[in-house]
Amino acid sequence: MAAFDITLTVALVVTGAGAVAGALGAVLGLGGGVFLVPLLNTVFGLPFNVASGVGLMTVIATSSVVSSGSAGRRPVNLRLGMVLQIASSAGGLLGGVYVARLPPRALYIMFAAVTSAIAAITVSRLDRRNVILDHAADPGPFGGRFFEEESGQEVVYRTRNLPVALAVSLVGGSISGLLGIGGGILQVPALNAWCGVPLRAAAATSAVMIGVTAVASAPIYYARGNVVPPLAAAAVIGVLIGSRLGFRFGDRARAKWLKLLMAGVLISVSMTYVVKAL
Amino acid sequence: MKDLTLPPRFERTLVRVMLAGVWLSAGLLTCGLALRLVLGHSSGDALLRAGLLTLMGTPVIRVVMSVGEAIRERDWFWMWSTIAVIVVLAGTVWYSLSTM
């Protein structure tokens, strides 16, 4: 493992980049890692695994801040989340174990594919309501109920296709462990489109889950020396500041142009990794 | 049918623990960075490691606390799901220690 010379200037730049990534992560519902990992890898020239190690640390920080900030205000389904967490943390563990055996080229191709998929999802995000307006309805073993602002009443939802949700969680966890970007971006639309979970409940539950998923692989990166402490510290501090700000001002910034801008950035990132892979 | 929302008391406790973990780790990381990069002091490295370990430990504490709440609620499915997650995380720790 090469030693990296982290100067105060580099730390401040990484803190600033982390703040931007954290704010975007909170506003758009993405882990900040999807912006930070390519920045550290392509602009700062860090090996991909080192950038991913920092990314995982920022995912943990984002998840902790968002899940503590959303308590009581967002419909977290902890029981569904814990069941899916078995698959996603197993995926995280597998990703952490196998990332060292994959050539960088394979990781670049995977990163290009995932960032393209995220760009498409960001622009065309599904928002199926999936709710039952009769608050006396039975939510079933993995459903839930919450106060929905649109209808001004308590609504119920039922979770369907649990095996699909588990499979998507396993894939999302593996991507988190391999690329350091968090797997929520796959899980949220899948839960919404295929499993009957309203977008708000899917996003709130996923925000809690991605931190534990990242913890299933982050210690492996740490043990291999792929987490450079000063760099990770600078990024985490930035993400903590940025995600607090993003969480606070998120609703005001939810403009369509921001999503389009981010889709453009993600496509650029994807193209960069296609070129790197060739 | 059980109410699937979290009990407010448990939720409040979780939030306190999560926030304490996050801000403790942020404090350790900030002090570590300042010592290491501004003052050039080697003790900053220990604080940076402690901050990162605290950060990684915070979501784990949340999972462990959920076992206690599941037992208190007598929700055995939730309890076994949580224990399964802890087993996976224990696998991560075991693998990490074996590669160090």
Tab-separated table of C-alpha atoms in Angstrom:
chain	number	residue	atom	x	y	z
A	1	MET	CA	0.000	0.000	0.000
A	2	ALA	CA	1.566	3.277	-1.085
A	3	ALA	CA	1.751	6.136	1.404
A	4	PHE	CA	-0.090	9.241	0.279
A	5	ASP	CA	1.228	12.670	1.114
A	6	ILE	CA	-1.854	14.494	2.344
A	7	THR	CA	-1.207	18.209	2.733
A	8	LEU	CA	-3.518	20.700	4.435
A	9	THR	CA	-4.491	22.078	1.016
A	10	VAL	CA	-5.460	18.620	-0.280
A	11	ALA	CA	-7.436	17.960	2.916
A	12	LEU	CA	-9.343	21.244	2.517
A	13	VAL	CA	-10.112	20.538	-1.148
A	14	VAL	CA	-11.328	17.017	-0.274
A	15	THR	CA	-13.454	18.469	2.567
A	16	GLY	CA	-15.032	20.885	0.094
A	17	ALA	CA	-15.633	18.098	-2.428
A	18	GLY	CA	-17.126	15.972	0.345
A	19	ALA	CA	-19.473	18.823	1.328
A	20	VAL	CA	-20.747	19.155	-2.250
A	21	ALA	CA	-21.107	15.366	-2.588
A	22	GLY	CA	-22.912	15.127	0.763
A	23	ALA	CA	-25.334	17.946	-0.092
A	24	LEU	CA	-26.140	16.386	-3.474
A	25	GLY	CA	-26.474	12.996	-1.827
A	26	ALA	CA	-29.015	14.317	0.664
A	27	VAL	CA	-30.949	16.345	-1.921
A	28	LEU	CA	-31.094	13.693	-4.637
A	29	GLY	CA	-31.265	10.648	-2.383
A	30	LEU	CA	-27.920	9.353	-3.652
A	31	GLY	CA	-24.972	8.375	-1.522
A	32	GLY	CA	-22.355	11.124	-1.879
A	33	GLY	CA	-19.837	8.441	-2.809
A	34	VAL	CA	-21.047	8.337	-6.403
A	35	PHE	CA	-19.576	11.824	-6.912
A	36	LEU	CA	-16.605	11.558	-4.551
A	37	VAL	CA	-15.150	8.222	-5.724
A	38	PRO	CA	-14.596	9.324	-9.355
A	39	LEU	CA	-13.263	12.694	-8.174
A	40	LEU	CA	-10.642	11.075	-5.934
A	41	ASN	CA	-9.809	8.477	-8.576
A	42	THR	CA	-9.644	10.601	-11.725
A	43	VAL	CA	-8.740	14.093	-10.425
A	44	PHE	CA	-6.533	13.222	-7.428
A	45	GLY	CA	-5.140	10.082	-9.072
A	46	LEU	CA	-5.838	7.773	-6.135
A	47	PRO	CA	-6.153	4.044	-6.894
A	48	PHE	CA	-9.767	3.029	-7.368
A	49	ASN	CA	-9.820	0.846	-4.232
A	50	VAL	CA	-8.547	3.726	-2.087
A	51	ALA	CA	-11.184	6.071	-3.526
A	52	SER	CA	-13.839	3.398	-2.848
A	53	GLY	CA	-12.618	3.008	0.749
A	54	VAL	CA	-13.114	6.741	1.313
A	55	GLY	CA	-16.478	6.502	-0.460
A	56	LEU	CA	-17.674	3.809	1.938
A	57	MET	CA	-16.756	5.967	4.940
A	58	THR	CA	-18.783	8.842	3.516
A	59	VAL	CA	-21.760	6.523	2.880
A	60	ILE	CA	-21.712	5.527	6.572
A	61	ALA	CA	-21.582	9.188	7.622
A	62	THR	CA	-24.405	10.187	5.251
A	63	SER	CA	-26.614	7.318	6.402
A	64	SER	CA	-26.069	8.115	10.086
A	65	VAL	CA	-26.884	11.792	9.633
A	66	VAL	CA	-29.903	11.266	7.380
A	67	SER	CA	-31.378	8.446	9.466
A	68	SER	CA	-31.008	10.350	12.739
A	69	GLY	CA	-32.334	13.545	11.148
A	70	SER	CA	-35.336	11.798	9.625
A	71	ALA	CA	-36.456	9.986	12.773
A	72	GLY	CA	-40.136	10.529	13.430
A	73	ARG	CA	-40.540	12.547	10.229
A	74	ARG	CA	-40.010	9.946	7.529
A	75	PRO	CA	-41.659	6.524	7.293
A	76	VAL	CA	-38.769	4.156	8.031
A	77	ASN	CA	-39.931	0.525	7.904
A	78	LEU	CA	-37.335	-0.948	10.250
A	79	ARG	CA	-38.658	-4.506	10.120
A	80	LEU	CA	-38.656	-4.660	6.310
A	81	GLY	CA	-35.307	-2.880	6.343
A	82	MET	CA	-33.787	-5.416	8.711
A	83	VAL	CA	-34.908	-8.369	6.552
A	84	LEU	CA	-33.486	-6.742	3.409
A	85	GLN	CA	-30.403	-5.814	5.424
A	86	ILE	CA	-29.492	-9.507	5.684
A	87	ALA	CA	-29.147	-9.682	1.885
A	88	SER	CA	-27.557	-6.259	1.411
A	89	SER	CA	-24.947	-6.745	4.161
A	90	ALA	CA	-24.136	-10.215	2.767
A	91	GLY	CA	-23.673	-8.524	-0.625
A	92	GLY	CA	-21.480	-5.884	1.015
A	93	LEU	CA	-19.324	-8.572	2.609
A	94	LEU	CA	-18.980	-10.447	-0.723
A	95	GLY	CA	-18.154	-7.216	-2.560
A	96	GLY	CA	-15.509	-6.316	0.039
A	97	VAL	CA	-13.941	-9.773	-0.190
A	98	TYR	CA	-13.894	-10.021	-3.976
A	99	VAL	CA	-12.992	-6.436	-4.905
A	100	ALA	CA	-9.291	-7.172	-4.412
A	101	ARG	CA	-9.511	-10.065	-6.908
A	102	LEU	CA	-11.030	-8.012	-9.713
A	103	PRO	CA	-8.812	-6.113	-12.165
A	104	PRO	CA	-9.263	-2.303	-12.197
A	105	ARG	CA	-10.666	-2.555	-15.735
A	106	ALA	CA	-13.590	-4.667	-14.526
A	107	LEU	CA	-14.312	-2.120	-11.776
A	108	TYR	CA	-14.178	0.757	-14.300
A	109	ILE	CA	-16.697	-1.008	-16.568
A	110	MET	CA	-18.940	-1.733	-13.586
A	111	PHE	CA	-18.704	1.891	-12.416
A	112	ALA	CA	-19.547	3.150	-15.917
A	113	ALA	CA	-22.589	0.872	-16.089
A	114	VAL	CA	-23.834	1.786	-12.596
A	115	THR	CA	-23.408	5.555	-13.080
A	116	SER	CA	-25.292	5.342	-16.403
A	117	ALA	CA	-28.099	3.430	-14.688
A	118	ILE	CA	-28.203	6.001	-11.878
A	119	ALA	CA	-28.385	8.832	-14.442
A	120	ALA	CA	-31.357	7.155	-16.139
A	121	ILE	CA	-33.092	6.528	-12.798
A	122	THR	CA	-32.433	10.113	-11.608
A	123	VAL	CA	-34.143	11.592	-14.662
A	124	SER	CA	-37.019	9.135	-14.998
A	125	ARG	CA	-37.553	8.276	-11.358
A	126	LEU	CA	-40.731	6.345	-10.817
A	127	ASP	CA	-43.020	7.530	-8.085
A	128	ARG	CA	-45.801	5.000	-7.715
A	129	ARG	CA	-47.947	5.842	-4.722
A	130	ASN	CA	-48.678	2.199	-3.836
A	131	VAL	CA	-50.883	3.286	-0.929
A	132	ILE	CA	-54.231	2.110	0.403
A	133	LEU	CA	-56.310	5.031	1.649
A	134	ASP	CA	-58.296	2.881	4.088
A	135	HIS	CA	-56.215	3.302	7.263
A	136	ALA	CA	-57.906	0.256	8.799
A	137	ALA	CA	-56.472	-2.023	6.061
A	138	ASP	CA	-54.040	-4.737	7.108
A	139	PRO	CA	-50.470	-3.816	6.009
A	140	GLY	CA	-49.315	-7.449	6.178
A	141	PRO	CA	-46.060	-8.608	7.763
A	142	PHE	CA	-43.702	-6.243	5.882
A	143	GLY	CA	-45.959	-3.308	5.083
A	144	GLY	CA	-46.481	-0.140	7.044
A	145	ARG	CA	-48.543	2.944	7.607
A	146	PHE	CA	-47.641	6.614	7.651
A	147	PHE	CA	-49.171	10.081	7.350
A	148	GLU	CA	-49.215	11.066	3.689
A	149	GLU	CA	-49.170	14.818	3.054
A	150	GLU	CA	-50.662	14.538	-0.456
A	151	SER	CA	-53.881	12.944	0.771
A	152	GLY	CA	-53.754	14.500	4.252
A	153	GLN	CA	-54.427	11.218	6.000
A	154	GLU	CA	-52.794	8.076	7.317
A	155	VAL	CA	-52.200	5.562	4.513
A	156	VAL	CA	-51.299	1.889	4.435
A	157	TYR	CA	-49.035	-0.045	2.053
A	158	ARG	CA	-48.233	-3.720	1.632
A	159	THR	CA	-44.864	-5.059	0.517
A	160	ARG	CA	-45.053	-7.525	-2.386
A	161	ASN	CA	-42.424	-9.668	-4.113
A	162	LEU	CA	-40.127	-9.996	-1.092
A	163	PRO	CA	-37.751	-12.379	-2.993
A	164	VAL	CA	-37.261	-9.653	-5.627
A	165	ALA	CA	-36.531	-7.100	-2.896
A	166	LEU	CA	-34.002	-9.491	-1.332
A	167	ALA	CA	-32.297	-10.124	-4.697
A	168	VAL	CA	-32.044	-6.392	-5.432
A	169	SER	CA	-30.666	-5.823	-1.921
A	170	LEU	CA	-27.989	-8.457	-2.500
A	171	VAL	CA	-26.964	-6.813	-5.789
A	172	GLY	CA	-27.078	-3.333	-4.233
A	173	GLY	CA	-24.931	-4.507	-1.317
A	174	SER	CA	-22.401	-6.086	-3.673
A	175	ILE	CA	-22.150	-2.848	-5.674
A	176	SER	CA	-21.670	-0.944	-2.435
A	177	GLY	CA	-18.820	-3.271	-1.437
A	178	LEU	CA	-17.186	-3.269	-4.869
A	179	LEU	CA	-17.482	0.421	-5.802
A	180	GLY	CA	-17.871	2.263	-2.480
A	181	ILE	CA	-20.956	4.200	-3.576
A	182	GLY	CA	-23.842	2.753	-1.563
A	183	GLY	CA	-26.553	0.550	-3.071
A	184	GLY	CA	-29.626	2.614	-2.244
A	185	ILE	CA	-30.018	4.024	-5.724
A	186	LEU	CA	-30.928	0.572	-7.050
A	187	GLN	CA	-32.958	-0.458	-4.026
A	188	VAL	CA	-35.232	2.581	-3.801
A	189	PRO	CA	-36.675	2.441	-7.358
A	190	ALA	CA	-36.908	-1.381	-7.207
A	191	LEU	CA	-38.876	-1.309	-3.938
A	192	ASN	CA	-41.121	1.398	-5.383
A	193	ALA	CA	-41.705	-0.113	-8.823
A	194	TRP	CA	-41.769	-3.845	-8.118
A	195	CYS	CA	-42.487	-4.364	-4.432
A	196	GLY	CA	-45.348	-2.007	-3.623
A	197	VAL	CA	-43.434	0.311	-1.275
A	198	PRO	CA	-44.225	4.055	-1.589
A	199	LEU	CA	-41.217	6.153	-2.629
A	200	ARG	CA	-41.002	8.000	0.703
A	201	ALA	CA	-40.973	4.770	2.708
A	202	ALA	CA	-38.481	3.134	0.316
A	203	ALA	CA	-36.104	6.121	0.447
A	204	ALA	CA	-36.307	6.507	4.243
A	205	THR	CA	-35.764	2.788	4.828
A	206	SER	CA	-32.896	2.645	2.337
A	207	ALA	CA	-31.181	5.668	3.912
A	208	VAL	CA	-30.996	3.754	7.194
A	209	MET	CA	-29.845	0.538	5.490
A	210	ILE	CA	-26.959	1.859	3.366
A	211	GLY	CA	-24.844	2.666	6.446
A	212	VAL	CA	-25.021	-0.896	7.784
A	213	THR	CA	-24.407	-2.243	4.254
A	214	ALA	CA	-21.282	-0.085	3.989
A	215	VAL	CA	-20.119	-1.324	7.409
A	216	ALA	CA	-20.227	-4.885	6.006
A	217	SER	CA	-17.320	-4.013	3.692
A	218	ALA	CA	-15.608	-0.885	5.108
A	219	PRO	CA	-13.567	-2.792	7.750
A	220	ILE	CA	-12.180	-5.042	4.970
A	221	TYR	CA	-10.985	-1.968	3.068
A	222	TYR	CA	-9.562	-0.599	6.334
A	223	ALA	CA	-7.723	-3.852	7.096
A	224	ARG	CA	-6.188	-3.891	3.589
A	225	GLY	CA	-4.900	-0.332	4.041
A	226	ASN	CA	-7.339	1.046	1.455
A	227	VAL	CA	-8.720	3.654	3.851
A	228	VAL	CA	-6.222	6.527	4.121
A	229	PRO	CA	-7.203	8.079	7.487
A	230	PRO	CA	-6.482	11.804	6.803
A	231	LEU	CA	-8.177	11.623	3.421
A	232	ALA	CA	-11.174	9.701	4.764
A	233	ALA	CA	-11.419	12.135	7.692
A	234	ALA	CA	-11.427	15.172	5.400
A	235	ALA	CA	-14.080	13.598	3.149
A	236	VAL	CA	-16.269	12.520	6.079
A	237	ILE	CA	-16.152	15.974	7.705
A	238	GLY	CA	-17.129	17.519	4.372
A	239	VAL	CA	-19.956	15.037	3.844
A	240	LEU	CA	-21.288	15.601	7.376
A	241	ILE	CA	-21.462	19.345	6.765
A	242	GLY	CA	-22.878	18.952	3.243
A	243	SER	CA	-25.511	16.357	4.099
A	244	ARG	CA	-26.792	18.468	7.022
A	245	LEU	CA	-27.168	21.414	4.647
A	246	GLY	CA	-28.694	19.262	1.902
A	247	PHE	CA	-31.115	17.690	4.342
A	248	ARG	CA	-32.147	21.135	5.580
A	249	PHE	CA	-32.618	22.771	2.209
A	250	GLY	CA	-33.413	19.645	0.187
A	251	ASP	CA	-37.061	20.335	-0.468
A	252	ARG	CA	-36.334	23.778	-1.865
A	253	ALA	CA	-33.660	22.464	-4.197
A	254	ARG	CA	-35.708	19.626	-5.673
A	255	ALA	CA	-35.859	21.264	-9.060
A	256	LYS	CA	-35.940	19.365	-12.318
A	257	TRP	CA	-32.901	21.180	-13.665
A	258	LEU	CA	-30.804	19.920	-10.777
A	259	LYS	CA	-31.686	16.331	-11.618
A	260	LEU	CA	-30.843	16.942	-15.279
A	261	LEU	CA	-27.548	18.559	-14.327
A	262	MET	CA	-26.641	15.615	-12.131
A	263	ALA	CA	-27.646	13.146	-14.841
A	264	GLY	CA	-25.273	15.021	-17.162
A	265	VAL	CA	-22.449	14.804	-14.600
A	266	LEU	CA	-23.097	11.093	-14.091
A	267	ILE	CA	-23.057	10.426	-17.838
A	268	SER	CA	-19.722	12.282	-18.051
A	269	VAL	CA	-18.373	10.146	-15.203
A	270	SER	CA	-19.641	7.034	-16.967
A	271	MET	CA	-17.943	8.036	-20.230
A	272	THR	CA	-14.692	8.764	-18.365
A	273	TYR	CA	-14.686	5.225	-16.983
A	274	VAL	CA	-15.532	3.701	-20.356
A	275	VAL	CA	-12.465	5.491	-21.784
A	276	LYS	CA	-10.313	4.370	-18.805
A	277	ALA	CA	-11.448	0.787	-19.346
A	278	LEU	CA	-10.548	0.775	-23.053
B	1	MET	CA	-51.604	-6.889	13.854
B	2	LYS	CA	-48.546	-5.138	15.215
B	3	ASP	CA	-48.155	-1.450	14.645
B	4	LEU	CA	-45.207	-1.244	12.248
B	5	THR	CA	-44.060	2.201	13.259
B	6	LEU	CA	-41.184	2.381	15.691
B	7	PRO	CA	-41.954	2.999	19.353
B	8	PRO	CA	-41.153	6.680	20.004
B	9	ARG	CA	-39.076	5.914	23.103
B	10	PHE	CA	-36.862	3.483	21.174
B	11	GLU	CA	-36.661	5.918	18.276
B	12	ARG	CA	-35.549	8.749	20.567
B	13	THR	CA	-32.872	6.553	22.100
B	14	LEU	CA	-31.658	5.462	18.655
B	15	VAL	CA	-31.418	9.063	17.476
B	16	ARG	CA	-29.417	10.060	20.562
B	17	VAL	CA	-26.997	7.167	20.061
B	18	MET	CA	-26.612	7.806	16.312
B	19	LEU	CA	-26.027	11.525	16.822
B	20	ALA	CA	-23.579	10.887	19.667
B	21	GLY	CA	-21.646	8.444	17.462
B	22	VAL	CA	-21.589	10.768	14.471
B	23	TRP	CA	-20.516	13.858	16.375
B	24	LEU	CA	-17.977	11.976	18.511
B	25	SER	CA	-16.386	10.614	15.355
B	26	ALA	CA	-16.526	14.053	13.691
B	27	GLY	CA	-14.798	15.571	16.737
B	28	LEU	CA	-12.087	12.899	16.782
B	29	LEU	CA	-11.508	13.230	13.022
B	30	THR	CA	-11.351	17.044	13.170
B	31	CYS	CA	-8.902	17.034	16.107
B	32	GLY	CA	-6.870	14.290	14.428
B	33	LEU	CA	-6.650	16.217	11.168
B	34	ALA	CA	-5.716	19.433	12.959
B	35	LEU	CA	-2.982	17.711	14.987
B	36	ARG	CA	-1.612	15.836	11.983
B	37	LEU	CA	-1.773	18.457	9.253
B	38	VAL	CA	-1.640	21.809	11.070
B	39	LEU	CA	0.642	21.012	14.008
B	40	GLY	CA	2.456	18.052	12.422
B	41	HIS	CA	1.940	16.007	15.577
B	42	SER	CA	1.992	12.201	15.248
B	43	SER	CA	-0.695	11.729	17.935
B	44	GLY	CA	-3.165	12.887	15.300
B	45	ASP	CA	-2.979	9.448	13.650
B	46	ALA	CA	-4.415	7.691	16.718
B	47	LEU	CA	-7.307	10.159	16.857
B	48	LEU	CA	-7.989	9.669	13.140
B	49	ARG	CA	-8.097	5.873	13.583
B	50	ALA	CA	-10.351	6.234	16.645
B	51	GLY	CA	-12.666	8.543	14.687
B	52	LEU	CA	-12.978	6.122	11.762
B	53	LEU	CA	-13.607	3.152	14.083
B	54	THR	CA	-16.273	5.163	15.940
B	55	LEU	CA	-17.884	6.034	12.607
B	56	MET	CA	-17.960	2.365	11.530
B	57	GLY	CA	-19.249	1.302	14.948
B	58	THR	CA	-22.212	3.699	15.033
B	59	PRO	CA	-24.544	1.777	12.634
B	60	VAL	CA	-23.533	-1.472	14.345
B	61	ILE	CA	-24.720	-0.136	17.709
B	62	ARG	CA	-28.044	0.644	16.044
B	63	VAL	CA	-28.389	-2.980	14.889
B	64	VAL	CA	-27.416	-4.371	18.309
B	65	MET	CA	-29.925	-2.092	20.046
B	66	SER	CA	-32.610	-3.387	17.678
B	67	VAL	CA	-32.154	-6.919	19.058
B	68	GLY	CA	-32.960	-5.666	22.545
B	69	GLU	CA	-36.018	-3.803	21.308
B	70	ALA	CA	-37.232	-6.834	19.304
B	71	ILE	CA	-36.987	-9.006	22.433
B	72	ARG	CA	-38.782	-6.369	24.496
B	73	GLU	CA	-41.540	-6.241	21.842
B	74	ARG	CA	-41.575	-10.064	21.595
B	75	ASP	CA	-41.218	-9.712	17.828
B	76	TRP	CA	-39.247	-12.892	17.184
B	77	PHE	CA	-39.034	-12.531	13.382
B	78	TRP	CA	-37.482	-9.072	13.770
B	79	MET	CA	-35.138	-10.448	16.440
B	80	TRP	CA	-33.839	-13.302	14.227
B	81	SER	CA	-33.499	-10.966	11.225
B	82	THR	CA	-31.406	-8.625	13.338
B	83	ILE	CA	-29.288	-11.475	14.668
B	84	ALA	CA	-28.682	-12.642	11.067
B	85	VAL	CA	-27.379	-9.145	10.199
B	86	ILE	CA	-25.092	-9.241	13.245
B	87	VAL	CA	-23.758	-12.637	12.102
B	88	VAL	CA	-22.894	-11.158	8.670
B	89	LEU	CA	-21.177	-8.171	10.323
B	90	ALA	CA	-19.264	-10.565	12.590
B	91	GLY	CA	-18.130	-12.344	9.398
B	92	THR	CA	-16.826	-8.992	8.125
B	93	VAL	CA	-14.879	-8.382	11.341
B	94	TRP	CA	-13.461	-11.917	11.268
B	95	TYR	CA	-12.382	-11.590	7.614
B	96	SER	CA	-10.917	-8.130	8.232
B	97	LEU	CA	-8.858	-9.321	11.204
B	98	SER	CA	-7.633	-12.326	9.237
B	99	THR	CA	-6.353	-10.097	6.402
B	100	MET	CA	-4.567	-7.554	8.607
